[in-house]
mmCIF file of C-alpha atoms in Angstrom:
data_model
loop_
_atom_site.group_PDB
_atom_site.id
_atom_site.type_symbol
_atom_site.label_atom_id
_atom_site.label_comp_id
_atom_site.label_asym_id
_atom_site.label_seq_id
_atom_site.Cartn_x
_atom_site.Cartn_y
_atom_site.Cartn_z
ATOM 1 C CA MET A 13 -18.963 3.166 14.437
ATOM 2 C CA SER A 14 -16.533 0.442 15.516
ATOM 3 C CA THR A 15 -14.644 0.533 18.812
ATOM 4 C CA PRO A 16 -11.857 3.125 18.555
ATOM 5 C CA LYS A 17 -8.481 1.524 17.939
ATOM 6 C CA ARG A 18 -4.870 2.613 18.167
ATOM 7 C CA ILE A 19 -3.339 2.661 14.702
ATOM 8 C CA LEU A 20 0.250 3.157 13.580
ATOM 9 C CA VAL A 21 0.489 4.415 9.994
ATOM 10 C CA THR A 22 3.935 4.373 8.409
ATOM 11 C CA GLY A 23 4.397 6.603 5.397
ATOM 12 C CA SER A 24 1.748 8.809 6.976
ATOM 13 C CA ALA A 25 2.845 12.049 5.297
ATOM 14 C CA GLY A 26 2.505 10.651 1.770
ATOM 15 C CA ARG A 27 -0.563 11.192 -0.367
ATOM 16 C CA ILE A 28 -2.271 7.922 0.533
ATOM 17 C CA GLY A 29 -0.932 8.093 4.069
ATOM 18 C CA ARG A 30 -2.529 11.504 4.626
ATOM 19 C CA ALA A 31 -5.823 10.198 3.268
ATOM 20 C CA ALA A 32 -5.724 7.177 5.585
ATOM 21 C CA VAL A 33 -4.822 9.275 8.629
ATOM 22 C CA SER A 34 -7.548 11.833 7.891
ATOM 23 C CA GLU A 35 -10.274 9.188 7.559
ATOM 24 C CA LEU A 36 -9.159 7.238 10.618
ATOM 25 C CA VAL A 37 -9.025 10.358 12.794
ATOM 26 C CA ALA A 38 -12.439 11.444 11.509
ATOM 27 C CA ARG A 39 -13.824 8.084 12.634
ATOM 28 C CA GLY A 40 -12.483 8.513 16.157
ATOM 29 C CA HIS A 41 -9.439 6.236 16.032
ATOM 30 C CA SER A 42 -6.191 7.096 17.811
ATOM 31 C CA VAL A 43 -3.537 7.456 15.098
ATOM 32 C CA VAL A 44 0.233 7.679 15.331
ATOM 33 C CA GLY A 45 2.060 8.683 12.155
ATOM 34 C CA PHE A 46 5.570 7.591 11.237
ATOM 35 C CA ASP A 47 7.326 9.295 8.338
ATOM 36 C CA LEU A 48 10.423 11.185 7.284
ATOM 37 C CA HIS A 49 8.265 14.329 7.383
ATOM 38 C CA PRO A 50 5.676 15.609 9.878
ATOM 39 C CA THR A 51 2.209 14.192 9.279
ATOM 40 C CA PRO A 52 -0.459 16.804 8.492
ATOM 41 C CA GLY A 53 -3.437 16.611 10.821
ATOM 42 C CA LEU A 54 -1.549 15.020 13.703
ATOM 43 C CA SER A 55 -0.140 16.777 16.744
ATOM 44 C CA ALA A 56 3.622 16.715 17.247
ATOM 45 C CA ASP A 57 3.394 14.031 19.925
ATOM 46 C CA ARG A 58 1.572 11.741 17.475
ATOM 47 C CA SER A 59 3.728 12.468 14.442
ATOM 48 C CA VAL A 60 6.990 10.561 14.654
ATOM 49 C CA VAL A 61 9.606 11.907 12.267
ATOM 50 C CA ALA A 62 12.115 9.113 11.689
ATOM 51 C CA PRO A 63 13.231 6.531 9.108
ATOM 52 C CA LEU A 64 12.206 2.888 9.357
ATOM 53 C CA ALA A 65 15.880 2.179 9.984
ATOM 54 C CA ASP A 66 15.417 3.790 13.420
ATOM 55 C CA VAL A 67 14.182 0.552 14.930
ATOM 56 C CA ALA A 68 13.896 1.931 18.453
ATOM 57 C CA ALA A 69 11.641 4.777 17.280
ATOM 58 C CA LEU A 70 9.570 2.364 15.199
ATOM 59 C CA ARG A 71 9.011 0.036 18.123
ATOM 60 C CA ARG A 72 8.104 2.869 20.457
ATOM 61 C CA ALA A 73 5.548 4.084 17.916
ATOM 62 C CA ALA A 74 4.123 0.572 17.494
ATOM 63 C CA THR A 75 3.804 -0.166 21.205
ATOM 64 C CA GLY A 76 0.164 -0.722 22.104
ATOM 65 C CA ALA A 77 -1.046 -0.612 18.495
ATOM 66 C CA ASP A 78 -4.064 -2.654 17.485
ATOM 67 C CA VAL A 79 -3.202 -2.336 13.790
ATOM 68 C CA ILE A 80 -0.147 -1.268 11.794
ATOM 69 C CA ILE A 81 -0.832 0.135 8.330
ATOM 70 C CA HIS A 82 2.495 -0.012 6.523
ATOM 71 C CA LEU A 83 2.600 2.439 3.607
ATOM 72 C CA ALA A 84 6.189 3.682 3.833
ATOM 73 C CA ALA A 85 8.279 2.684 0.816
ATOM 74 C CA THR A 86 10.600 3.842 -1.897
ATOM 75 C CA PRO A 87 7.806 4.600 -4.365
ATOM 76 C CA ASP A 88 9.098 3.308 -7.700
ATOM 77 C CA ASP A 89 12.019 2.393 -9.915
ATOM 78 C CA ALA A 90 14.414 5.246 -10.626
ATOM 79 C CA ARG A 91 14.482 4.201 -14.284
ATOM 80 C CA PHE A 92 12.027 2.083 -16.232
ATOM 81 C CA PRO A 93 12.802 1.033 -18.820
ATOM 82 C CA ARG A 94 16.569 1.284 -18.424
ATOM 83 C CA GLY A 95 18.448 3.690 -20.603
ATOM 84 C CA ALA A 96 21.399 2.791 -22.780
ATOM 85 C CA ALA A 97 24.822 2.470 -21.177
ATOM 86 C CA PRO A 98 26.203 4.255 -19.302
ATOM 87 C CA ASP A 99 22.780 5.535 -18.184
ATOM 88 C CA ASP A 100 21.573 2.032 -17.310
ATOM 89 C CA GLY A 101 21.735 1.998 -13.527
ATOM 90 C CA ASP A 102 18.952 1.304 -11.070
ATOM 91 C CA ASN A 103 18.087 2.170 -7.472
ATOM 92 C CA PHE A 104 17.697 -1.379 -6.219
ATOM 93 C CA LEU A 105 20.579 -1.535 -3.740
ATOM 94 C CA SER A 106 20.594 2.155 -2.842
ATOM 95 C CA ASP A 107 16.865 2.719 -2.247
ATOM 96 C CA LEU A 108 14.612 -0.264 -2.929
ATOM 97 C CA VAL A 109 16.364 -2.759 -0.669
ATOM 98 C CA PRO A 110 16.516 -0.541 2.438
ATOM 99 C CA GLY A 111 13.073 0.963 1.877
ATOM 100 C CA ASN A 112 11.111 -2.001 0.549
ATOM 101 C CA ILE A 113 12.937 -5.079 1.818
ATOM 102 C CA VAL A 114 14.586 -4.177 5.135
ATOM 103 C CA GLY A 115 11.860 -1.695 6.128
ATOM 104 C CA PRO A 116 8.951 -4.156 5.928
ATOM 105 C CA TYR A 117 11.033 -6.741 7.779
ATOM 106 C CA GLU A 118 11.525 -4.295 10.649
ATOM 107 C CA VAL A 119 7.795 -3.518 10.664
ATOM 108 C CA MET A 120 6.863 -7.192 10.849
ATOM 109 C CA GLU A 121 9.479 -7.808 13.528
ATOM 110 C CA ALA A 122 8.028 -4.953 15.555
ATOM 111 C CA ALA A 123 4.552 -6.453 15.143
ATOM 112 C CA ARG A 124 5.816 -9.884 16.200
ATOM 113 C CA SER A 125 7.777 -8.745 19.232
ATOM 114 C CA LEU A 126 5.066 -6.328 20.419
ATOM 115 C CA LYS A 127 2.209 -8.741 19.653
ATOM 116 C CA VAL A 128 0.373 -6.372 17.319
ATOM 117 C CA PRO A 129 -2.555 -8.503 16.119
ATOM 118 C CA ARG A 130 -3.142 -7.042 12.643
ATOM 119 C CA VAL A 131 -0.861 -5.603 9.940
ATOM 120 C CA VAL A 132 -1.954 -4.110 6.627
ATOM 121 C CA LEU A 133 0.828 -4.094 4.021
ATOM 122 C CA ALA A 134 0.714 -1.783 1.008
ATOM 123 C CA SER A 135 1.639 -3.741 -2.101
ATOM 124 C CA THR A 136 0.978 -2.619 -5.666
ATOM 125 C CA GLY A 137 -0.921 -3.663 -8.747
ATOM 126 C CA GLN A 138 2.464 -3.610 -10.471
ATOM 127 C CA VAL A 139 3.089 -7.132 -9.143
ATOM 128 C CA VAL A 140 0.608 -8.400 -11.754
ATOM 129 C CA ALA A 141 1.282 -5.851 -14.505
ATOM 130 C CA GLY A 142 2.321 -8.655 -16.836
ATOM 131 C CA TYR A 143 -1.363 -9.565 -17.187
ATOM 132 C CA PHE A 144 -2.317 -6.138 -18.529
ATOM 133 C CA GLN A 145 -1.692 -7.210 -22.110
ATOM 134 C CA GLY A 146 -3.340 -10.456 -23.101
ATOM 135 C CA GLY A 147 -4.283 -11.682 -19.642
ATOM 136 C CA ALA A 148 -7.762 -12.434 -18.366
ATOM 137 C CA LEU A 149 -9.442 -9.380 -16.874
ATOM 138 C CA PRO A 150 -10.220 -8.520 -14.176
ATOM 139 C CA ILE A 151 -7.040 -9.864 -12.582
ATOM 140 C CA ALA A 152 -7.775 -12.082 -9.596
ATOM 141 C CA PRO A 153 -5.790 -11.782 -6.353
ATOM 142 C CA ASP A 154 -4.653 -15.418 -6.485
ATOM 143 C CA VAL A 155 -2.788 -15.303 -9.825
ATOM 144 C CA LEU A 156 0.967 -15.859 -9.900
ATOM 145 C CA PRO A 157 2.958 -12.624 -9.830
ATOM 146 C CA ARG A 158 4.105 -11.091 -13.102
ATOM 147 C CA PRO A 159 5.946 -8.039 -11.767
ATOM 148 C CA ARG A 160 6.593 -4.951 -13.864
ATOM 149 C CA TYR A 161 10.188 -4.360 -12.740
ATOM 150 C CA LEU A 162 12.429 -4.141 -9.652
ATOM 151 C CA TYR A 163 10.083 -2.034 -7.508
ATOM 152 C CA ALA A 164 7.318 -4.574 -8.109
ATOM 153 C CA CYS A 165 9.729 -7.396 -7.235
ATOM 154 C CA THR A 166 10.184 -5.857 -3.790
ATOM 155 C CA LYS A 167 6.416 -5.894 -3.343
ATOM 156 C CA VAL A 168 6.307 -9.601 -4.250
ATOM 157 C CA PHE A 169 8.734 -10.037 -1.359
ATOM 158 C CA LEU A 170 6.492 -7.894 0.860
ATOM 159 C CA GLU A 171 3.490 -10.127 0.199
ATOM 160 C CA ALA A 172 5.526 -13.273 0.859
ATOM 161 C CA LEU A 173 6.914 -11.750 4.058
ATOM 162 C CA GLY A 174 3.398 -11.055 5.286
ATOM 163 C CA GLN A 175 2.344 -14.601 4.567
ATOM 164 C CA VAL A 176 5.302 -15.992 6.532
ATOM 165 C CA TYR A 177 4.507 -13.872 9.593
ATOM 166 C CA ALA A 178 0.850 -14.785 9.384
ATOM 167 C CA ASN A 179 1.656 -18.494 9.186
ATOM 168 C CA GLU A 180 4.489 -18.591 11.717
ATOM 169 C CA HIS A 181 3.553 -15.909 14.249
ATOM 170 C CA GLY A 182 -0.227 -15.692 14.202
ATOM 171 C CA ILE A 183 -0.444 -12.098 12.979
ATOM 172 C CA THR A 184 -3.416 -11.299 10.769
ATOM 173 C CA VAL A 185 -1.906 -9.825 7.602
ATOM 174 C CA LEU A 186 -3.714 -8.154 4.722
ATOM 175 C CA ALA A 187 -1.629 -7.394 1.621
ATOM 176 C CA VAL A 188 -3.224 -4.649 -0.456
ATOM 177 C CA ARG A 189 -2.381 -4.258 -4.137
ATOM 178 C CA LEU A 190 -3.012 -0.558 -4.498
ATOM 179 C CA GLY A 191 -4.008 1.203 -7.666
ATOM 180 C CA TRP A 192 -2.374 4.384 -8.958
ATOM 181 C CA CYS A 193 -2.846 7.562 -6.962
ATOM 182 C CA PRO A 194 -0.694 9.929 -9.051
ATOM 183 C CA ARG A 195 1.931 11.819 -7.104
ATOM 184 C CA PRO A 196 2.830 15.414 -7.969
ATOM 185 C CA GLY A 197 4.871 15.266 -11.163
ATOM 186 C CA GLN A 198 3.155 12.101 -12.436
ATOM 187 C CA GLU A 199 0.132 13.821 -13.935
ATOM 188 C CA GLU A 200 1.288 13.718 -17.552
ATOM 189 C CA GLU A 201 2.510 10.124 -17.294
ATOM 190 C CA PHE A 202 -0.878 9.180 -15.860
ATOM 191 C CA ARG A 203 -2.838 10.932 -18.619
ATOM 192 C CA GLN A 204 -0.768 9.275 -21.355
ATOM 193 C CA SER A 205 -1.113 5.818 -19.828
ATOM 194 C CA ASP A 206 -3.425 3.344 -21.535
ATOM 195 C CA PHE A 207 -4.646 2.059 -18.194
ATOM 196 C CA GLY A 208 -4.208 4.933 -15.716
ATOM 197 C CA PRO A 209 -7.907 5.875 -15.311
ATOM 198 C CA ASP A 210 -8.807 2.183 -14.931
ATOM 199 C CA VAL A 211 -6.382 1.593 -12.041
ATOM 200 C CA TYR A 212 -6.843 5.026 -10.460
ATOM 201 C CA LEU A 213 -7.177 5.181 -6.676
ATOM 202 C CA SER A 214 -8.568 8.429 -5.319
ATOM 203 C CA PRO A 215 -7.462 9.716 -1.914
ATOM 204 C CA GLY A 216 -11.071 9.493 -0.725
ATOM 205 C CA ASP A 217 -11.434 5.854 -1.717
ATOM 206 C CA ALA A 218 -8.014 5.110 -0.231
ATOM 207 C CA GLY A 219 -8.939 6.654 3.097
ATOM 208 C CA ARG A 220 -12.230 4.763 3.288
ATOM 209 C CA PHE A 221 -10.471 1.550 2.265
ATOM 210 C CA PHE A 222 -7.862 1.708 5.022
ATOM 211 C CA ALA A 223 -10.518 2.576 7.576
ATOM 212 C CA ALA A 224 -12.312 -0.603 6.484
ATOM 213 C CA THR A 225 -9.129 -2.649 7.040
ATOM 214 C CA VAL A 226 -9.065 -1.411 10.619
ATOM 215 C CA GLU A 227 -12.780 -1.788 11.333
ATOM 216 C CA ALA A 228 -13.370 -5.234 9.788
ATOM 217 C CA SER A 229 -14.265 -7.454 12.719
ATOM 218 C CA ALA A 230 -12.619 -10.598 11.396
ATOM 219 C CA LEU A 231 -10.186 -11.384 8.621
ATOM 220 C CA PRO A 232 -8.506 -14.595 7.458
ATOM 221 C CA PRO A 233 -4.938 -15.124 8.691
ATOM 222 C CA PHE A 234 -3.577 -13.862 5.362
ATOM 223 C CA ALA A 235 -5.274 -12.400 2.315
ATOM 224 C CA VAL A 236 -4.463 -10.380 -0.786
ATOM 225 C CA VAL A 237 -6.919 -7.774 -2.033
ATOM 226 C CA TYR A 238 -6.951 -4.955 -4.582
ATOM 227 C CA SER A 239 -7.920 -1.363 -3.930
ATOM 228 C CA THR A 240 -8.811 0.980 -6.791
ATOM 229 C CA SER A 241 -11.511 3.459 -7.606
ATOM 230 C CA ARG A 242 -14.181 2.585 -10.173
ATOM 231 C CA HIS A 243 -12.746 1.807 -13.596
ATOM 232 C CA VAL A 244 -13.500 3.976 -16.630
ATOM 233 C CA ARG A 245 -13.145 1.535 -19.538
ATOM 234 C CA LYS A 246 -11.555 -1.771 -18.560
ATOM 235 C CA HIS A 247 -12.153 -3.635 -15.317
ATOM 236 C CA MET A 248 -8.497 -4.330 -14.476
ATOM 237 C CA TYR A 249 -8.524 -5.676 -10.907
ATOM 238 C CA ASP A 250 -11.051 -7.958 -9.229
ATOM 239 C CA LEU A 251 -12.293 -6.076 -6.147
ATOM 240 C CA THR A 252 -14.640 -8.865 -5.026
ATOM 241 C CA SER A 253 -12.495 -10.008 -2.106
ATOM 242 C CA ALA A 254 -12.164 -6.456 -0.775
ATOM 243 C CA GLN A 255 -15.930 -6.148 -0.726
ATOM 244 C CA GLU A 256 -16.454 -9.583 0.820
ATOM 245 C CA LEU A 257 -13.770 -9.269 3.499
ATOM 246 C CA LEU A 258 -14.041 -5.569 4.311
ATOM 247 C CA GLY A 259 -17.476 -4.471 3.164
ATOM 248 C CA TRP A 260 -15.718 -1.827 1.041
ATOM 249 C CA ALA A 261 -16.493 -0.697 -2.484
ATOM 250 C CA PRO A 262 -15.089 2.342 -4.300
ATOM 251 C CA ARG A 263 -17.199 5.445 -4.751
ATOM 252 C CA ASP A 264 -14.998 7.595 -6.972
ATOM 253 C CA GLN A 265 -14.008 7.430 -10.629
ATOM 254 C CA TRP A 266 -11.231 9.309 -12.375
ATOM 255 C CA PRO A 267 -10.804 12.296 -12.152
ATOM 256 C CA ALA A 268 -12.837 12.625 -8.936
ATOM 257 C CA GLY A 269 -10.572 13.526 -6.047
ATOM 258 C CA SER A 270 -7.463 13.897 -8.214
ATOM 259 C CA GLY A 271 -6.929 17.459 -7.003
ATOM 260 C CA GLU A 272 -6.987 16.540 -3.319
#
């Protein structure tokens, strides 16, 4: 067991957020949740209900943190692919920019001003989805981005933002390209996907992964890693760096944990 740490988890009431909070609490860490909804498993005084736009609340929650795990985000494109006109809009300006561009900036500014030493940023495997067809597998973490669509573009920004704050402000930043942990309502889309079971991330593996990001004794100033459960057919993402840096390897394989 590592020394207990104080952790701020944004997006703590989401599916992966709940898994991370549960595992961290079980390991004896002091966790503060930050979400638009109360965080299950946390007392009211440790569950901050506020948007990332409430900068004062965010900074209060981050004060004294050893690690920030930033999971809060607008979770996907409203439409992909676009429909025909007039049903060809998107949610970039309305949702993706405030949630996935401004929000991470405020998190990194809080970390900088409060001298939080480590930040874990939740990116997505969608930033390299262009390699799914015809690219070399498994996809390494150092390939150039080939984002799926606008949501993935915001995560390219997130990774670049983390690198800037690592380089310029001395914060240790880990950008995590997460696999697919299907949300309620995504079950049929997941089952029909050609790659869903191979990029699946179970809540159990997610919780253990984020605990490893907290408990790793030393990390490089900036790194990109993938986090998925064990693949079923194709080995899509190279998990080597996650194992080398964090001592983490997945245990589950689809559909294990899918009902959690």
